[in-house]
Coordinates of C-alpha atoms in Angstrom, one line a residue:
X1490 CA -18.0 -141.9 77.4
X1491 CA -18.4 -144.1 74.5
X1492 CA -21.9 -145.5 73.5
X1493 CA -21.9 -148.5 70.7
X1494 CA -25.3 -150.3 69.8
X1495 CA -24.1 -154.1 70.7
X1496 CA -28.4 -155.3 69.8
X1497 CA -31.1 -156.3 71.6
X1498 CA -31.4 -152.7 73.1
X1499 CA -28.0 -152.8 74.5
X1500 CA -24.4 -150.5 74.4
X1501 CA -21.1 -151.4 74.9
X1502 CA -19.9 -148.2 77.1
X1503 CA -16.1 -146.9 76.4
X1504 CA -14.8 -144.6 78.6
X1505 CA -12.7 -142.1 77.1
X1506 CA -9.6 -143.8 78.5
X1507 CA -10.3 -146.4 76.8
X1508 CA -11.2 -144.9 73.5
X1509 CA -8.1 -142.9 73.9
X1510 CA -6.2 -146.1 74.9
X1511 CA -7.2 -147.0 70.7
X1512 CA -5.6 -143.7 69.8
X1513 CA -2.0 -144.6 71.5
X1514 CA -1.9 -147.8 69.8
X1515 CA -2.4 -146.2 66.5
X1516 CA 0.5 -143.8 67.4
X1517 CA 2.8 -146.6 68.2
X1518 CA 1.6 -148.1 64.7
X1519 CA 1.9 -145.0 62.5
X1520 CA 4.5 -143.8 60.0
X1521 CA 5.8 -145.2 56.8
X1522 CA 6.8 -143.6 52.9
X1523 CA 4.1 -141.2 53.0
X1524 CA 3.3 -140.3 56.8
X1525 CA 6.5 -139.3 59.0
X1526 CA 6.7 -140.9 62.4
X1527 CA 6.1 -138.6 64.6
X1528 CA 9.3 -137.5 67.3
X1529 CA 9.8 -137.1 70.1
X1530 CA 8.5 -140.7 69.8
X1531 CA 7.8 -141.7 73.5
X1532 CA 6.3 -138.3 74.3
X1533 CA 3.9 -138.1 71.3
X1534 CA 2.4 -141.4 71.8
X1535 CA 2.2 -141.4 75.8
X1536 CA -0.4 -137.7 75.0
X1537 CA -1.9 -139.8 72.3
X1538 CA -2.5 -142.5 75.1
X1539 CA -3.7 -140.4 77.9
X1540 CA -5.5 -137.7 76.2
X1541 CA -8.3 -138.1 77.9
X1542 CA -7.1 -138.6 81.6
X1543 CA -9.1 -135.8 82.4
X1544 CA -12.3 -137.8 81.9
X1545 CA -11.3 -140.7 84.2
X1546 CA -13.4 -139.7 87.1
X1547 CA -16.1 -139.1 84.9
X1548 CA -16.2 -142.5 83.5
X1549 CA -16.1 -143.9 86.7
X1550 CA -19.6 -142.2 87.6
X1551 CA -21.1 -140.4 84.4
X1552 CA -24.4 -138.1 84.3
X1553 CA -27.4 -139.6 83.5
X1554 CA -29.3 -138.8 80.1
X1555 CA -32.8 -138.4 81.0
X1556 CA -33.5 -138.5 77.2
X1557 CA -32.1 -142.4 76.6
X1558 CA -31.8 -143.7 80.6
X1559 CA -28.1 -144.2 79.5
X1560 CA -24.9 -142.2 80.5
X1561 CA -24.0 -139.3 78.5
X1562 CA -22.2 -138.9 75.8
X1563 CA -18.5 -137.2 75.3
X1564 CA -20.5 -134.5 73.0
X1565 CA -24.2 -134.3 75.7
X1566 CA -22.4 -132.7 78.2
X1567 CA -22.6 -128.6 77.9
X1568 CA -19.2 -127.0 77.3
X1569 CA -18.5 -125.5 81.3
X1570 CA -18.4 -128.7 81.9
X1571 CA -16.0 -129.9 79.0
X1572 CA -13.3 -127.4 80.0
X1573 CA -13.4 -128.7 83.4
X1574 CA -12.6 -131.6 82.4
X1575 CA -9.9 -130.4 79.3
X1576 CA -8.2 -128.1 82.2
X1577 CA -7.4 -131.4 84.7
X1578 CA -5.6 -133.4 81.6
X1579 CA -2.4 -131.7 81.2
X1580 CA -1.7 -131.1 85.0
X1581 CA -2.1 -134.9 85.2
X1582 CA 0.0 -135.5 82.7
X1583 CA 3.0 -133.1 84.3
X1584 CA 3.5 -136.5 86.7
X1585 CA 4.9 -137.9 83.9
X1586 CA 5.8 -136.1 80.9
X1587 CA 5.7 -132.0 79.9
X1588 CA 6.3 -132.8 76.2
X1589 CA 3.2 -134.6 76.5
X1590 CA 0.8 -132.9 79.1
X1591 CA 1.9 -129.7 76.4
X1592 CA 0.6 -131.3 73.8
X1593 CA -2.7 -132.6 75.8
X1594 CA -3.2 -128.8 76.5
X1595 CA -3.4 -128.2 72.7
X1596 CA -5.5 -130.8 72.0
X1597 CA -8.5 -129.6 74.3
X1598 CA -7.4 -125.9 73.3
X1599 CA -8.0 -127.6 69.3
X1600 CA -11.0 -129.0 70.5
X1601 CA -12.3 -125.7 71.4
X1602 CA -10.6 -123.7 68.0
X1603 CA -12.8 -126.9 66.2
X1604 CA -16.1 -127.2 67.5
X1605 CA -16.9 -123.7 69.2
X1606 CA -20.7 -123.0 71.1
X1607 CA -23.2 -121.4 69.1
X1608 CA -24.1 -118.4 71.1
X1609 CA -22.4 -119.3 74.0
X1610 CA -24.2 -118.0 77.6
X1611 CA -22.2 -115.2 79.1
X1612 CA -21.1 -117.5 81.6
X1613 CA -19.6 -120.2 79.1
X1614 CA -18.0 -117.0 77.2
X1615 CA -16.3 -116.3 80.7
X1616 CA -15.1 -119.7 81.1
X1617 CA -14.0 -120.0 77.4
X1618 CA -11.6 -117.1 77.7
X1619 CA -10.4 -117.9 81.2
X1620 CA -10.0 -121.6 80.3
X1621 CA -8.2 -120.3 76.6
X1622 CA -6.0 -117.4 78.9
X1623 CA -4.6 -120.0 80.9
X1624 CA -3.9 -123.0 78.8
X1625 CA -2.5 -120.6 76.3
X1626 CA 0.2 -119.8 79.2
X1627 CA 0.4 -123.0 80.6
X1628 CA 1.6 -123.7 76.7
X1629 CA 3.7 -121.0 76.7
X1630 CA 5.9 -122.0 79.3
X1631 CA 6.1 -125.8 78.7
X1632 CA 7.0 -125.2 74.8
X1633 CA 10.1 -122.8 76.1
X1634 CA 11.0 -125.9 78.5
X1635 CA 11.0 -128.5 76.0
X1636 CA 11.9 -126.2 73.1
X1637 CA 9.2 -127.2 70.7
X1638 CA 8.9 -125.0 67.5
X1639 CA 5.6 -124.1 66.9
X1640 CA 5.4 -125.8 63.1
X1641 CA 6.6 -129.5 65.2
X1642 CA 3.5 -128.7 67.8
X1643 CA 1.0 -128.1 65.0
X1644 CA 2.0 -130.9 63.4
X1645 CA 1.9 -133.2 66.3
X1646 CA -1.8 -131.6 67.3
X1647 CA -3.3 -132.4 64.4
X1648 CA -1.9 -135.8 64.5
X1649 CA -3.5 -136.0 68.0
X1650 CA -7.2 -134.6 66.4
X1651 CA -6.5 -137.1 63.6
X1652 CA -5.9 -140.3 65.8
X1653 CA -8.7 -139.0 68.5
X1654 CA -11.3 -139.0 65.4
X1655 CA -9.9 -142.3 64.1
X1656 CA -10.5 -143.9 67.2
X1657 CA -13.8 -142.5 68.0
X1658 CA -15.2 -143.5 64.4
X1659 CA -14.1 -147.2 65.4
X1660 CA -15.6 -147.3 68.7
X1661 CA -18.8 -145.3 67.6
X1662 CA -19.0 -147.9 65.1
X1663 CA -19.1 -145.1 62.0
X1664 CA -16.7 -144.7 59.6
X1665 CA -16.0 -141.6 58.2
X1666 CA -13.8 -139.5 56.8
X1667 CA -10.3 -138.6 58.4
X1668 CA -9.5 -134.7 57.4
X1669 CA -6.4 -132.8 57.8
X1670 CA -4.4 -135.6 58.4
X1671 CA -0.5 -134.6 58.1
X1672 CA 1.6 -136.4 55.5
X1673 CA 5.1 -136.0 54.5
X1674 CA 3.4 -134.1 51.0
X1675 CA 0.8 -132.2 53.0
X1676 CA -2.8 -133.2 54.5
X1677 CA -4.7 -135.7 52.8
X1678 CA -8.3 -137.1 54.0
X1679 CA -8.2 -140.8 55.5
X1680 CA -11.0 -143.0 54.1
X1681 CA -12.4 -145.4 56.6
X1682 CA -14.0 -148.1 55.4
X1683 CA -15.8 -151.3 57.1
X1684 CA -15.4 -154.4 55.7
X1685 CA -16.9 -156.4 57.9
X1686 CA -14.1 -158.4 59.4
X1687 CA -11.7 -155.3 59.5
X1688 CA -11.5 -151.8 58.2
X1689 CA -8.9 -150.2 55.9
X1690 CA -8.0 -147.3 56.0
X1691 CA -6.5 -145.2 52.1
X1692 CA -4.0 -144.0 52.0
X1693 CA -2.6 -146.0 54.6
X1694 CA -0.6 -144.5 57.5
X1695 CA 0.9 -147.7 59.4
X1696 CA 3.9 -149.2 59.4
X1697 CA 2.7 -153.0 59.1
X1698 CA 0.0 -154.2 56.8
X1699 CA -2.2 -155.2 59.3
X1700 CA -2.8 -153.7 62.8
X1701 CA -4.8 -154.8 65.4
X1702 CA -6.5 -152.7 68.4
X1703 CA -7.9 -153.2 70.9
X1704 CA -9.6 -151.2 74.1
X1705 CA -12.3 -152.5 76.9
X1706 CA -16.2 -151.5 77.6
X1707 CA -18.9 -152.3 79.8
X1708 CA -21.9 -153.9 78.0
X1709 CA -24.8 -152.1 79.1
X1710 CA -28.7 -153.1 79.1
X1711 CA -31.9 -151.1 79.9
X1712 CA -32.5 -148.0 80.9
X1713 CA -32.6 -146.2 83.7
X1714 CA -34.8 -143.4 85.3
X1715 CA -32.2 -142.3 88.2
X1716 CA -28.4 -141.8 88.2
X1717 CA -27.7 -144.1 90.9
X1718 CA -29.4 -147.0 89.5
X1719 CA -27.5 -146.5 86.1
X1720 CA -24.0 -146.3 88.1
X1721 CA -25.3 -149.8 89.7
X1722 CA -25.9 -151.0 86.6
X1723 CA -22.4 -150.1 85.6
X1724 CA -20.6 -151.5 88.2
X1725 CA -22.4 -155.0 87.7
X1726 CA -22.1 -154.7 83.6
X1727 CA -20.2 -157.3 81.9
X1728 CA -16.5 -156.2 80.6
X1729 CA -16.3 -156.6 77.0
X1730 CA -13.1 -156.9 74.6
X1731 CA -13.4 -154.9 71.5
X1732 CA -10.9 -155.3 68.9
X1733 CA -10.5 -153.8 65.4
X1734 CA -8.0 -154.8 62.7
X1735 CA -6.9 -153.1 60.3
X1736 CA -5.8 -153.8 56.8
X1737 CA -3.7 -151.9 54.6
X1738 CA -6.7 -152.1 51.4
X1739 CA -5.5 -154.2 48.3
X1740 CA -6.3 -153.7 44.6

């Protein structure tokens, strides 16, 4: 989950569905003179889409943080729990599509290569090499099936990390850089600005000039001191549009 400050104390809460729903859409947008549509079209942007099927459950009834009386956070919970979570995605996504739930299992295995524990537990070691042993097999076999070269999966993982942090920097409300983003001429680093009515993004990666997203949250008020009075709150929380456009920048 998703929190953005919406004033007066309150969040809109995305669910990582939803925040992931942003990243399809800018997969179905992307590719133009200097960024390569990505193929096998269809199956890229359907594990750009559902990325984060894992979470769904989650969403639906998410830990409380004592800290802030709000749900946690995508990046509160500790890292057992994220591989939980990373190992249900691609199984989920064999119902529909092994080119994508093989390239939802290198996502969460980038995540992992990306962002690995400080001093991990014994236990969390354990799981990380148990969870990395069988995803790395689970890869294995779906790349012979669908006879991805390794050079087309890297590419198409980092376009997955680069349209995951995209999203999330829209829906966190903080732009920042997009790094190691892959271009016909190599990576390049996306600047993402805010310009009040829209963002832009340079260099620009879409194929129109202007590209509107869009995902849904739960606008959320107060705080709360026990888990099932935050789920209540949740199920009773407005729904709330959100939609960002962007513009390819001019000048």
């Amino acid at each position: 989950m998703v929190l953005r400050d919406d004033g007066d104390d309150a969040v809109v809460a995305i669910g990582q569905a939803s925040h992931a729903w942003i990243s399809g859409q800018l997969a179905r947008a992307w590719g133009n003179e200097r960024f390569e549509r990505p193929e096998p079209w269809e199956e890229v942007c359907l594990a750009a889409e559902q990325h984060d099927v894992g979470w769904i459950d989650w969403d639906r009834a998410p830990a409380l943080n004592e800290q802030t009386g709000r749900p946690r956070q995508f990046f509160e919970l500790p890292r057992r729990e994220h591989l939980a979570l990373w190992t249900q995605a691609p199984g989920r996504l064999l119902t529909q599509s092994r080119h994508a739930a093989l390239l939802v299992s290198l996502h969460g295995t980038g995540l992992v290569d990306r962002f690995p524990p400080r001093d991990p537990d014994p236990p969390t070691a354990r799981a990380l090499e148990l969870y990395r042993a069988g995803q790395d097999a689970f890869q294995r076999e779906l790349a012979a099936q669908v006879g991805a070269t390794p050079k087309e999966l890297a590419r198409h993982q980092a376009l997955l990390a680069a349209w995951d942090d995209l999203s999330l920097s829209l829906c966190q409300g903080q732009p920042r850089p997009i790094r190691d983003v892959p271009a016909i001429d190599g990576p390049v680093e996306l600047e993402v600005a805010d310009r009040g009515d829209h963002h832009t993004l340079d260099p620009w990666p879409l194929a129109a000039d202007t590209v509107t997203l869009r995902c849904e949250g739960l606008r959320l008020t107060g705080r709360h001191a026990e888990e099932a009075a935050l789920h209540a709150a949740l199920a009773d929380a407005p729904r709330v549009l959100l939609r960002f456009e962007l513009r390819r920048p001019t000048g």
